[in-house]
Amino acid sequence: MIQVFKFGGASIKDAASIRNVFAILKKYKDEKVVIVVSALDKTTNKLEEITNAYFNKQENAHELLDNLKSQHFNILNELFEEKNHPVFNEINNSFVEIDWILEDLPSDRYDYLYDQIVSVGEMVSTKMVSAYLNHCNLKTQWMDVRDFVRTDNTYREGKVFWDVTEKNIATKIPGLLNDQFVLTQGFLAGTAENYTTTLGREGSDYTAAIFGYCLQAESVTIWKDVAGVLNADPRYFFDAEKFDNLTYHEAIEMAYYGASVIHPKTIKPLQNKNIPLYVRSFIHPDEQGTVIGELPPVRDSGSVKNNMPILVLKKDQLLFSITSKDFSFIAEDNLSFIFGVLSQYNVKMNMMQNAAISFSICIDRNENLSTVIKLLDENFSIKTNGGLDLLTIRHYTESLIEKYTSGKEILLEQKSRNTVQLVMRDLISDQL
Ligand code: ASP
Ligand code: MG
């Protein structure tokens, strides 16, 4: 049986971290493992900056690129004593592809450009890690994921063509795993015309799930800098607790409401083939972490642990209230117009509520908001409120709500049997 491992940016952020990844993988050397790797920590953000600088014709694109290159070469210098190791050249060649792009004037296809530039992050990180593993005698075959994961040409949010992808992966990968690992890029994919696409930010988890699905894997493991899946973000909730087990359903709800622990698209392919997802710490690789799957509720000294409350806090939210100017109902036709505009400009709604002639949504900040407002402004009057927090509590109790809302101004509240969502002003500064 095949296992899929995913290592994110934090796990390969410097030479010591890459050595640690080697130490983890060494324990699996006799097993069949496909390894999915993201770009080095913060690299994708830096490549986004380079793309923006280039697109806006600012002068600093080259300088930003040079900084990013040196950061990668510093790590290589620490990992490889022989300076004539071919990996130095390979990394240089991958970065040259960005140099070439920067030499021409930018086209007006931002999303396309973004994917061609940003994808270099994963190309170089995977070359570095696989060269290092081979250098340490862990035989590893580097693969270009763009030959396997096929999407349409929705740049920055490629939609996976499952049939071709499954055929590519299932026919070519298993035969390679007899005496070596296969290592490839997360987040990237390719179109039928061989253009590079990406799967959306943080999409490497999704790539691991795609490989898990197509290979009917025994399990998928995401190696992270936290102990497993916690029931709240420890930056805001100091009493956060780790789940030992979690059902697919709870995990997908958590990711949907904005917990950043796993990419929301990761769960569906795994659930569809009943493949367990392990979330484990690369800092303490011997600890158990969390397993997500089709599990019976686990009884932990009498209490059902699966029903531990889950808290998700999203900060810097905007509340938009949209009211029809002519007193027409906010019903099917108006809603479909509003949704059309929001979806066209990638505005992600985190909560919505409607009344007779008004509609409220809580959204993340988005660079297109002024355009959105302009389009809606003709028929609707728009009120916005910024700097808000959205707190979602699953398996809430009245005392939990009380605990986290006391002294706060609640602007919008929505309750279902399992979940309450609260839009609040000036909730806490740091810790609850
Ligand atoms: N490197 C990509 C990002 O930062 C993909 C990932 O890390 O999952 O969004
Ligand atoms: Mg990441």
Tab-separated table of C-alpha atoms and ligand atoms in Angstrom:
chain	number	residue	atom	x	y	z
A	1	MET	CA	0.000	0.000	0.000
A	2	ILE	CA	1.103	3.528	-0.774
A	3	GLN	CA	1.293	6.408	1.678
A	4	VAL	CA	1.280	10.076	0.727
A	5	PHE	CA	3.204	12.596	2.824
A	6	LYS	CA	2.918	16.358	2.543
A	7	PHE	CA	5.593	18.708	3.826
A	8	GLY	CA	4.658	22.394	3.895
A	9	GLY	CA	6.815	25.505	3.729
A	10	ALA	CA	7.509	25.666	7.466
A	11	SER	CA	8.969	22.158	7.462
A	12	ILE	CA	11.672	23.068	4.909
A	13	LYS	CA	12.310	26.679	5.847
A	14	ASP	CA	16.079	26.299	6.364
A	15	ALA	CA	18.874	23.745	6.138
A	16	ALA	CA	18.222	22.341	9.617
A	17	SER	CA	14.547	21.820	8.752
A	18	ILE	CA	15.399	20.010	5.529
A	19	ARG	CA	17.749	17.755	7.506
A	20	ASN	CA	14.861	17.073	9.866
A	21	VAL	CA	12.638	16.051	6.929
A	22	PHE	CA	15.371	13.623	5.895
A	23	ALA	CA	15.462	12.203	9.447
A	24	ILE	CA	11.691	11.600	9.336
A	25	LEU	CA	11.758	10.018	5.885
A	26	LYS	CA	14.647	7.701	6.731
A	27	LYS	CA	12.291	5.767	8.999
A	28	TYR	CA	10.054	5.020	6.016
A	29	LYS	CA	12.776	4.009	3.589
A	30	ASP	CA	11.391	0.527	3.024
A	31	GLU	CA	7.867	1.760	2.411
A	32	LYS	CA	6.112	3.124	-0.647
A	33	VAL	CA	5.823	6.848	-0.127
A	34	VAL	CA	4.846	9.711	-2.437
A	35	ILE	CA	6.089	13.011	-1.023
A	36	VAL	CA	4.356	16.293	-1.842
A	37	VAL	CA	6.315	19.450	-1.024
A	38	SER	CA	5.341	23.156	-0.962
A	39	ALA	CA	7.573	26.137	-1.553
A	40	LEU	CA	9.939	27.246	1.223
A	41	ASP	CA	8.303	29.248	3.968
A	42	LYS	CA	7.042	32.681	2.760
A	43	THR	CA	8.366	32.059	-0.752
A	44	THR	CA	4.920	32.131	-2.320
A	45	ASN	CA	4.248	35.522	-0.706
A	46	LYS	CA	7.549	36.836	-2.026
A	47	LEU	CA	6.812	35.527	-5.510
A	48	GLU	CA	3.424	37.234	-5.319
A	49	GLU	CA	5.230	40.480	-4.542
A	50	ILE	CA	7.515	39.963	-7.526
A	51	THR	CA	4.507	39.296	-9.749
A	52	ASN	CA	2.796	42.459	-8.511
A	53	ALA	CA	5.921	44.567	-8.923
A	54	TYR	CA	6.354	43.306	-12.482
A	55	PHE	CA	2.688	43.648	-13.359
A	56	ASN	CA	2.602	47.210	-12.033
A	57	LYS	CA	5.869	47.982	-13.825
A	58	GLN	CA	7.712	48.840	-10.622
A	59	GLU	CA	11.465	48.701	-10.687
A	60	ASN	CA	12.094	46.491	-7.694
A	61	ALA	CA	11.021	43.176	-9.236
A	62	HIS	CA	14.634	42.186	-10.013
A	63	GLU	CA	15.841	43.148	-6.580
A	64	LEU	CA	13.101	41.103	-4.895
A	65	LEU	CA	14.002	38.160	-7.081
A	66	ASP	CA	17.688	38.457	-6.230
A	67	ASN	CA	16.868	38.347	-2.524
A	68	LEU	CA	14.775	35.248	-2.972
A	69	LYS	CA	17.512	33.558	-4.992
A	70	SER	CA	20.159	34.254	-2.362
A	71	GLN	CA	17.936	32.866	0.330
A	72	HIS	CA	17.661	29.599	-1.592
A	73	PHE	CA	21.379	29.515	-2.381
A	74	ASN	CA	22.294	30.109	1.261
A	75	ILE	CA	20.388	26.981	2.178
A	76	LEU	CA	21.968	25.014	-0.658
A	77	ASN	CA	25.406	26.113	0.472
A	78	GLU	CA	24.702	24.751	3.908
A	79	LEU	CA	23.341	21.456	2.625
A	80	PHE	CA	25.916	20.617	-0.040
A	81	GLU	CA	29.634	20.848	0.523
A	82	GLU	CA	30.593	20.197	-3.099
A	83	LYS	CA	29.789	23.425	-4.848
A	84	ASN	CA	29.747	21.704	-8.230
A	85	HIS	CA	26.736	19.566	-7.293
A	86	PRO	CA	24.295	19.753	-10.240
A	87	VAL	CA	21.501	21.067	-7.985
A	88	PHE	CA	23.099	24.541	-7.952
A	89	ASN	CA	22.676	24.750	-11.695
A	90	GLU	CA	19.176	23.349	-11.660
A	91	ILE	CA	17.988	25.914	-9.135
A	92	ASN	CA	19.634	28.671	-11.065
A	93	ASN	CA	17.909	27.530	-14.257
A	94	SER	CA	14.501	27.520	-12.610
A	95	PHE	CA	14.975	31.078	-11.407
A	96	VAL	CA	16.145	32.109	-14.883
A	97	GLU	CA	12.631	31.381	-16.088
A	98	ILE	CA	11.438	34.308	-13.977
A	99	ASP	CA	14.258	36.496	-15.327
A	100	TRP	CA	13.006	35.771	-18.828
A	101	ILE	CA	9.474	36.741	-17.948
A	102	LEU	CA	10.655	39.978	-16.316
A	103	GLU	CA	12.530	40.976	-19.457
A	104	ASP	CA	9.335	41.399	-21.456
A	105	LEU	CA	6.529	43.857	-20.839
A	106	PRO	CA	3.768	42.295	-18.752
A	107	SER	CA	0.724	41.000	-20.573
A	108	ASP	CA	-2.599	42.025	-19.122
A	109	ARG	CA	-3.435	38.479	-18.027
A	110	TYR	CA	-2.587	38.823	-14.359
A	111	ASP	CA	-3.777	35.408	-13.186
A	112	TYR	CA	-1.873	33.641	-15.947
A	113	LEU	CA	1.324	35.563	-15.173
A	114	TYR	CA	0.876	34.880	-11.490
A	115	ASP	CA	0.870	31.139	-12.005
A	116	GLN	CA	3.882	31.155	-14.321
A	117	ILE	CA	5.947	33.128	-11.780
A	118	VAL	CA	4.656	31.814	-8.456
A	119	SER	CA	5.010	28.159	-9.520
A	120	VAL	CA	8.804	28.513	-9.500
A	121	GLY	CA	8.662	28.366	-5.680
A	122	GLU	CA	7.616	24.715	-5.702
A	123	MET	CA	9.884	23.844	-8.635
A	124	VAL	CA	12.974	24.964	-6.708
A	125	SER	CA	11.973	23.637	-3.285
A	126	THR	CA	11.302	20.146	-4.657
A	127	LYS	CA	14.593	20.105	-6.546
A	128	MET	CA	16.438	21.097	-3.390
A	129	VAL	CA	14.763	18.542	-1.155
A	130	SER	CA	14.992	15.635	-3.582
A	131	ALA	CA	18.654	16.389	-4.358
A	132	TYR	CA	19.365	16.439	-0.638
A	133	LEU	CA	17.588	13.132	0.010
A	134	ASN	CA	19.550	11.463	-2.810
A	135	HIS	CA	22.739	13.046	-1.502
A	136	CYS	CA	21.986	11.303	1.821
A	137	ASN	CA	21.353	8.013	0.007
A	138	LEU	CA	17.584	8.030	0.268
A	139	LYS	CA	16.763	7.237	-3.325
A	140	THR	CA	14.122	9.698	-4.499
A	141	GLN	CA	12.639	10.271	-7.937
A	142	TRP	CA	11.747	13.926	-8.583
A	143	MET	CA	8.625	14.320	-10.733
A	144	ASP	CA	7.044	17.315	-12.425
A	145	VAL	CA	3.489	17.339	-11.069
A	146	ARG	CA	2.305	19.307	-14.093
A	147	ASP	CA	2.568	16.072	-16.085
A	148	PHE	CA	0.145	14.394	-13.701
A	149	VAL	CA	-2.402	16.779	-12.224
A	150	ARG	CA	-4.447	18.233	-15.082
A	151	THR	CA	-6.727	21.245	-14.667
A	152	ASP	CA	-8.717	23.590	-16.843
A	153	ASN	CA	-7.198	27.001	-17.499
A	154	THR	CA	-8.725	28.826	-14.541
A	155	TYR	CA	-5.432	30.320	-13.468
A	156	ARG	CA	-4.897	30.662	-9.696
A	157	GLU	CA	-7.765	28.266	-8.978
A	158	GLY	CA	-7.420	25.402	-11.463
A	159	LYS	CA	-10.340	22.973	-11.553
A	160	VAL	CA	-9.029	19.430	-11.532
A	161	PHE	CA	-9.935	17.108	-14.408
A	162	TRP	CA	-10.195	13.982	-12.310
A	163	ASP	CA	-10.356	11.354	-15.045
A	164	VAL	CA	-7.107	12.276	-16.797
A	165	THR	CA	-5.402	13.032	-13.500
A	166	GLU	CA	-6.354	9.675	-12.043
A	167	LYS	CA	-5.238	7.862	-15.171
A	168	ASN	CA	-1.863	9.678	-15.208
A	169	ILE	CA	-1.161	9.023	-11.558
A	170	ALA	CA	-2.528	5.499	-11.251
A	171	THR	CA	-0.732	4.195	-14.330
A	172	LYS	CA	2.656	5.835	-13.857
A	173	ILE	CA	3.384	6.300	-10.170
A	174	PRO	CA	2.984	2.870	-8.456
A	175	GLY	CA	5.634	1.187	-10.646
A	176	LEU	CA	8.185	3.790	-9.617
A	177	LEU	CA	7.846	3.147	-5.915
A	178	ASN	CA	9.509	-0.247	-5.629
A	179	ASP	CA	12.897	0.938	-4.497
A	180	GLN	CA	12.569	4.695	-4.144
A	181	PHE	CA	10.387	7.569	-3.039
A	182	VAL	CA	8.597	9.765	-5.529
A	183	LEU	CA	8.739	13.471	-4.676
A	184	THR	CA	6.714	16.149	-6.400
A	185	GLN	CA	5.299	19.678	-6.113
A	186	GLY	CA	2.174	20.584	-4.229
A	187	PHE	CA	-0.085	23.431	-5.415
A	188	LEU	CA	0.862	23.207	-9.120
A	189	ALA	CA	-0.891	21.597	-12.039
A	190	GLY	CA	-0.857	21.770	-15.824
A	191	THR	CA	-3.364	22.378	-18.590
A	192	ALA	CA	-3.781	20.242	-21.705
A	193	GLU	CA	-1.657	22.837	-23.557
A	194	ASN	CA	1.138	22.481	-20.981
A	195	TYR	CA	0.631	25.774	-19.212
A	196	THR	CA	1.164	25.923	-15.486
A	197	THR	CA	-1.805	26.497	-13.205
A	198	THR	CA	-2.097	26.625	-9.413
A	199	LEU	CA	-4.799	25.224	-7.183
A	200	GLY	CA	-5.364	28.217	-4.879
A	201	ARG	CA	-3.266	29.394	-1.936
A	202	GLU	CA	-2.260	26.703	0.520
A	203	GLY	CA	-3.232	24.159	-2.117
A	204	SER	CA	-0.490	21.627	-1.412
A	205	ASP	CA	-2.685	19.785	1.064
A	206	TYR	CA	-5.166	19.379	-1.747
A	207	THR	CA	-2.426	17.981	-4.013
A	208	ALA	CA	-1.631	15.367	-1.364
A	209	ALA	CA	-5.316	14.429	-1.273
A	210	ILE	CA	-5.422	14.191	-5.085
A	211	PHE	CA	-2.513	11.739	-5.034
A	212	GLY	CA	-4.077	9.837	-2.152
A	213	TYR	CA	-7.330	9.502	-4.064
A	214	CYS	CA	-5.773	8.502	-7.391
A	215	LEU	CA	-3.459	5.949	-5.784
A	216	GLN	CA	-6.099	4.522	-3.426
A	217	ALA	CA	-3.532	5.262	-0.759
A	218	GLU	CA	-3.473	3.616	2.616
A	219	SER	CA	-3.278	7.072	4.211
A	220	VAL	CA	-2.279	10.691	3.667
A	221	THR	CA	-0.127	12.455	6.270
A	222	ILE	CA	0.289	16.207	6.564
A	223	TRP	CA	3.420	17.033	8.590
A	224	LYS	CA	2.968	20.327	10.405
A	225	ASP	CA	4.519	22.552	13.053
A	226	VAL	CA	1.619	21.882	15.414
A	227	ALA	CA	0.831	18.719	17.383
A	228	GLY	CA	-2.229	17.864	15.283
A	229	VAL	CA	-5.645	19.415	14.768
A	230	LEU	CA	-6.533	21.638	17.696
A	231	ASN	CA	-10.080	22.699	18.544
A	232	ALA	CA	-9.071	26.385	18.329
A	233	ASP	CA	-6.199	28.531	17.158
A	234	PRO	CA	-3.726	28.612	20.070
A	235	ARG	CA	-2.705	32.170	19.129
A	236	TYR	CA	-6.111	33.355	20.301
A	237	PHE	CA	-7.368	30.626	22.614
A	238	PHE	CA	-4.790	29.562	25.170
A	239	ASP	CA	-6.818	26.555	26.294
A	240	ALA	CA	-6.893	24.968	22.818
A	241	GLU	CA	-6.881	21.162	22.901
A	242	LYS	CA	-5.742	18.590	20.375
A	243	PHE	CA	-8.116	16.075	18.849
A	244	ASP	CA	-6.877	12.506	18.742
A	245	ASN	CA	-9.621	11.681	16.231
A	246	LEU	CA	-11.906	13.750	14.130
A	247	THR	CA	-14.558	12.782	11.609
A	248	TYR	CA	-14.329	13.963	8.004
A	249	HIS	CA	-17.496	15.903	8.650
A	250	GLU	CA	-16.124	17.884	11.588
A	251	ALA	CA	-12.864	18.486	9.741
A	252	ILE	CA	-14.561	19.799	6.601
A	253	GLU	CA	-16.807	22.088	8.665
A	254	MET	CA	-13.803	23.424	10.542
A	255	ALA	CA	-11.855	24.110	7.362
A	256	TYR	CA	-14.917	25.679	5.749
A	257	TYR	CA	-15.380	28.109	8.620
A	258	GLY	CA	-11.781	29.193	8.269
A	259	ALA	CA	-9.586	27.104	10.573
A	260	SER	CA	-6.276	27.255	8.760
A	261	VAL	CA	-5.148	23.790	9.741
A	262	ILE	CA	-5.993	22.079	6.444
A	263	HIS	CA	-7.019	23.336	3.043
A	264	PRO	CA	-10.813	23.019	2.732
A	265	LYS	CA	-10.656	21.040	-0.531
A	266	THR	CA	-8.532	18.306	1.040
A	267	ILE	CA	-11.269	16.363	2.768
A	268	LYS	CA	-13.669	15.476	-0.037
A	269	PRO	CA	-11.373	13.254	-2.152
A	270	LEU	CA	-10.203	11.421	0.956
A	271	GLN	CA	-13.694	10.953	2.327
A	272	ASN	CA	-14.866	9.653	-1.057
A	273	LYS	CA	-12.398	6.769	-0.838
A	274	ASN	CA	-12.348	6.465	2.930
A	275	ILE	CA	-8.639	7.273	3.178
A	276	PRO	CA	-7.544	8.411	6.645
A	277	LEU	CA	-5.794	11.762	6.943
A	278	TYR	CA	-3.112	12.064	9.617
A	279	VAL	CA	-2.003	15.475	10.846
A	280	ARG	CA	1.322	15.082	12.645
A	281	SER	CA	4.103	17.225	14.028
A	282	PHE	CA	7.410	17.304	12.180
A	283	ILE	CA	8.941	18.653	15.386
A	284	HIS	CA	7.778	15.668	17.439
A	285	PRO	CA	7.420	13.006	14.741
A	286	ASP	CA	7.030	10.200	17.260
A	287	GLU	CA	3.852	11.649	18.689
A	288	GLN	CA	0.516	10.477	17.472
A	289	GLY	CA	-1.095	13.645	16.086
A	290	THR	CA	-4.691	13.579	14.879
A	291	VAL	CA	-6.384	11.109	12.590
A	292	ILE	CA	-9.295	12.292	10.469
A	293	GLY	CA	-11.562	9.647	9.063
A	294	GLU	CA	-14.818	7.758	9.237
A	295	LEU	CA	-14.675	7.133	12.917
A	296	PRO	CA	-17.084	6.060	15.554
A	297	PRO	CA	-17.202	8.681	18.313
A	298	VAL	CA	-14.286	8.010	20.594
A	299	ARG	CA	-15.104	7.808	24.260
A	300	ASP	CA	-12.480	9.331	26.433
A	301	SER	CA	-13.134	8.512	30.055
A	302	GLY	CA	-16.832	8.743	29.456
A	303	SER	CA	-17.066	11.935	27.400
A	304	VAL	CA	-17.531	11.954	23.660
A	305	LYS	CA	-14.419	13.732	22.448
A	306	ASN	CA	-15.726	14.260	18.945
A	307	ASN	CA	-18.140	16.765	20.336
A	308	MET	CA	-15.479	18.955	21.848
A	309	PRO	CA	-16.432	22.517	20.901
A	310	ILE	CA	-14.582	23.914	17.903
A	311	LEU	CA	-13.781	27.607	17.824
A	312	VAL	CA	-12.754	29.419	14.666
A	313	LEU	CA	-11.894	33.094	14.804
A	314	LYS	CA	-11.509	35.101	11.611
A	315	LYS	CA	-10.115	38.556	12.080
A	316	ASP	CA	-10.281	41.708	9.988
A	317	GLN	CA	-13.717	40.968	8.602
A	318	LEU	CA	-16.025	43.355	6.800
A	319	LEU	CA	-19.750	43.418	7.208
A	320	PHE	CA	-21.599	44.524	4.104
A	321	SER	CA	-25.259	45.297	4.285
A	322	ILE	CA	-26.958	45.548	0.952
A	323	THR	CA	-30.431	47.104	0.828
A	324	SER	CA	-32.573	47.423	-2.282
A	325	LYS	CA	-33.167	51.075	-3.160
A	326	ASP	CA	-36.585	50.560	-4.710
A	327	PHE	CA	-37.953	48.424	-1.884
A	328	SER	CA	-37.899	45.304	-4.038
A	329	PHE	CA	-37.499	42.068	-2.097
A	330	ILE	CA	-34.072	40.557	-1.754
A	331	ALA	CA	-35.227	37.308	-3.294
A	332	GLU	CA	-34.100	35.000	-6.100
A	333	ASP	CA	-33.457	37.602	-8.820
A	334	ASN	CA	-31.673	40.160	-6.655
A	335	LEU	CA	-29.716	37.446	-4.883
A	336	SER	CA	-28.573	35.910	-8.118
A	337	PHE	CA	-27.344	39.317	-9.307
A	338	ILE	CA	-25.490	39.933	-6.027
A	339	PHE	CA	-23.954	36.445	-5.990
A	340	GLY	CA	-22.918	36.855	-9.620
A	341	VAL	CA	-20.963	40.017	-8.809
A	342	LEU	CA	-19.382	38.478	-5.707
A	343	SER	CA	-18.299	35.349	-7.515
A	344	GLN	CA	-16.943	37.283	-10.504
A	345	TYR	CA	-14.682	39.270	-8.169
A	346	ASN	CA	-13.667	36.385	-5.919
A	347	VAL	CA	-15.275	37.793	-2.815
A	348	LYS	CA	-15.485	35.027	-0.261
A	349	MET	CA	-18.516	35.116	1.989
A	350	ASN	CA	-18.019	33.779	5.472
A	351	MET	CA	-21.574	34.314	6.620
A	352	MET	CA	-24.796	35.669	5.164
A	353	GLN	CA	-28.236	36.610	6.389
A	354	ASN	CA	-31.211	38.092	4.622
A	355	ALA	CA	-34.376	39.967	5.430
A	356	ALA	CA	-37.140	41.423	3.238
A	357	ILE	CA	-35.220	44.172	1.518
A	358	SER	CA	-31.731	43.744	2.876
A	359	PHE	CA	-28.950	41.220	2.769
A	360	SER	CA	-25.893	41.119	5.038
A	361	ILE	CA	-22.639	39.347	4.353
A	362	CYS	CA	-19.469	38.999	6.318
A	363	ILE	CA	-16.438	38.830	4.043
A	364	ASP	CA	-12.649	38.832	3.954
A	365	ARG	CA	-10.844	41.905	2.726
A	366	ASN	CA	-10.459	41.813	-1.038
A	367	GLU	CA	-8.655	44.062	-3.513
A	368	ASN	CA	-11.753	44.232	-5.748
A	369	LEU	CA	-14.152	45.637	-3.177
A	370	SER	CA	-14.439	49.106	-4.666
A	371	THR	CA	-15.397	47.589	-8.029
A	372	VAL	CA	-17.932	45.358	-6.326
A	373	ILE	CA	-19.469	48.309	-4.511
A	374	LYS	CA	-19.644	50.277	-7.738
A	375	LEU	CA	-21.512	47.480	-9.484
A	376	LEU	CA	-23.977	46.984	-6.659
A	377	ASP	CA	-24.419	50.664	-6.002
A	378	GLU	CA	-26.802	51.218	-8.887
A	379	ASN	CA	-29.622	49.211	-7.392
A	380	PHE	CA	-28.670	48.865	-3.771
A	381	SER	CA	-27.475	51.045	-0.972
A	382	ILE	CA	-24.443	49.567	0.689
A	383	LYS	CA	-23.261	50.032	4.237
A	384	THR	CA	-19.898	48.660	5.293
A	385	ASN	CA	-18.415	48.065	8.718
A	386	GLY	CA	-14.769	47.073	8.961
A	387	GLY	CA	-12.270	45.708	11.455
A	388	LEU	CA	-14.631	43.069	12.817
A	389	ASP	CA	-14.130	39.551	14.117
A	390	LEU	CA	-16.163	36.558	13.082
A	391	LEU	CA	-16.310	33.852	15.709
A	392	THR	CA	-17.767	30.475	14.808
A	393	ILE	CA	-18.448	27.950	17.558
A	394	ARG	CA	-19.483	24.412	16.701
A	395	HIS	CA	-21.075	22.408	19.476
A	396	TYR	CA	-21.677	25.619	21.350
A	397	THR	CA	-23.222	25.993	24.752
A	398	GLU	CA	-24.797	29.148	26.128
A	399	SER	CA	-21.972	29.458	28.629
A	400	LEU	CA	-19.369	29.323	25.850
A	401	ILE	CA	-21.180	32.062	23.945
A	402	GLU	CA	-21.336	34.113	27.111
A	403	LYS	CA	-17.642	33.545	27.787
A	404	TYR	CA	-16.491	34.793	24.418
A	405	THR	CA	-18.956	37.594	23.793
A	406	SER	CA	-19.237	39.327	27.124
A	407	GLY	CA	-18.462	42.998	26.782
A	408	LYS	CA	-18.416	42.798	22.978
A	409	GLU	CA	-20.735	44.483	20.544
A	410	ILE	CA	-22.469	41.814	18.459
A	411	LEU	CA	-23.447	43.079	15.023
A	412	LEU	CA	-24.838	39.882	13.585
A	413	GLU	CA	-25.599	36.476	14.995
A	414	GLN	CA	-26.717	33.245	13.413
A	415	LYS	CA	-27.486	30.003	15.164
A	416	SER	CA	-28.215	26.527	13.952
A	417	ARG	CA	-28.505	23.415	16.056
A	418	ASN	CA	-24.760	22.781	15.930
A	419	THR	CA	-23.147	26.049	15.070
A	420	VAL	CA	-23.305	29.673	16.089
A	421	GLN	CA	-21.628	32.485	14.171
A	422	LEU	CA	-21.093	35.884	15.706
A	423	VAL	CA	-19.823	39.036	14.054
A	424	MET	CA	-18.351	41.204	16.769
A	425	ARG	CA	-16.459	44.415	17.230
A	426	ASP	CA	-13.244	44.766	19.192
A	427	LEU	CA	-13.111	41.279	20.453
A	428	ILE	CA	-9.939	40.763	22.514
A	429	SER	CA	-6.599	41.992	21.439
A	430	ASP	CA	-4.532	38.856	21.783
A	431	GLN	CA	-5.803	36.114	24.028
A	432	LEU	CA	-9.292	35.235	25.004
B	1	ASP	N1	3.174	27.402	-1.533
B	1	ASP	C1	1.759	27.543	-1.688
B	1	ASP	C2	1.219	28.611	-0.763
B	1	ASP	O1	1.955	29.131	0.067
B	1	ASP	C3	1.023	26.273	-1.503
B	1	ASP	C4	1.072	25.712	-0.103
B	1	ASP	O2	1.925	26.078	0.688
B	1	ASP	O3	0.258	24.850	0.196
B	1	ASP	O4	0.077	28.952	-0.872
B	2	MG	MG	1.575	26.205	3.373
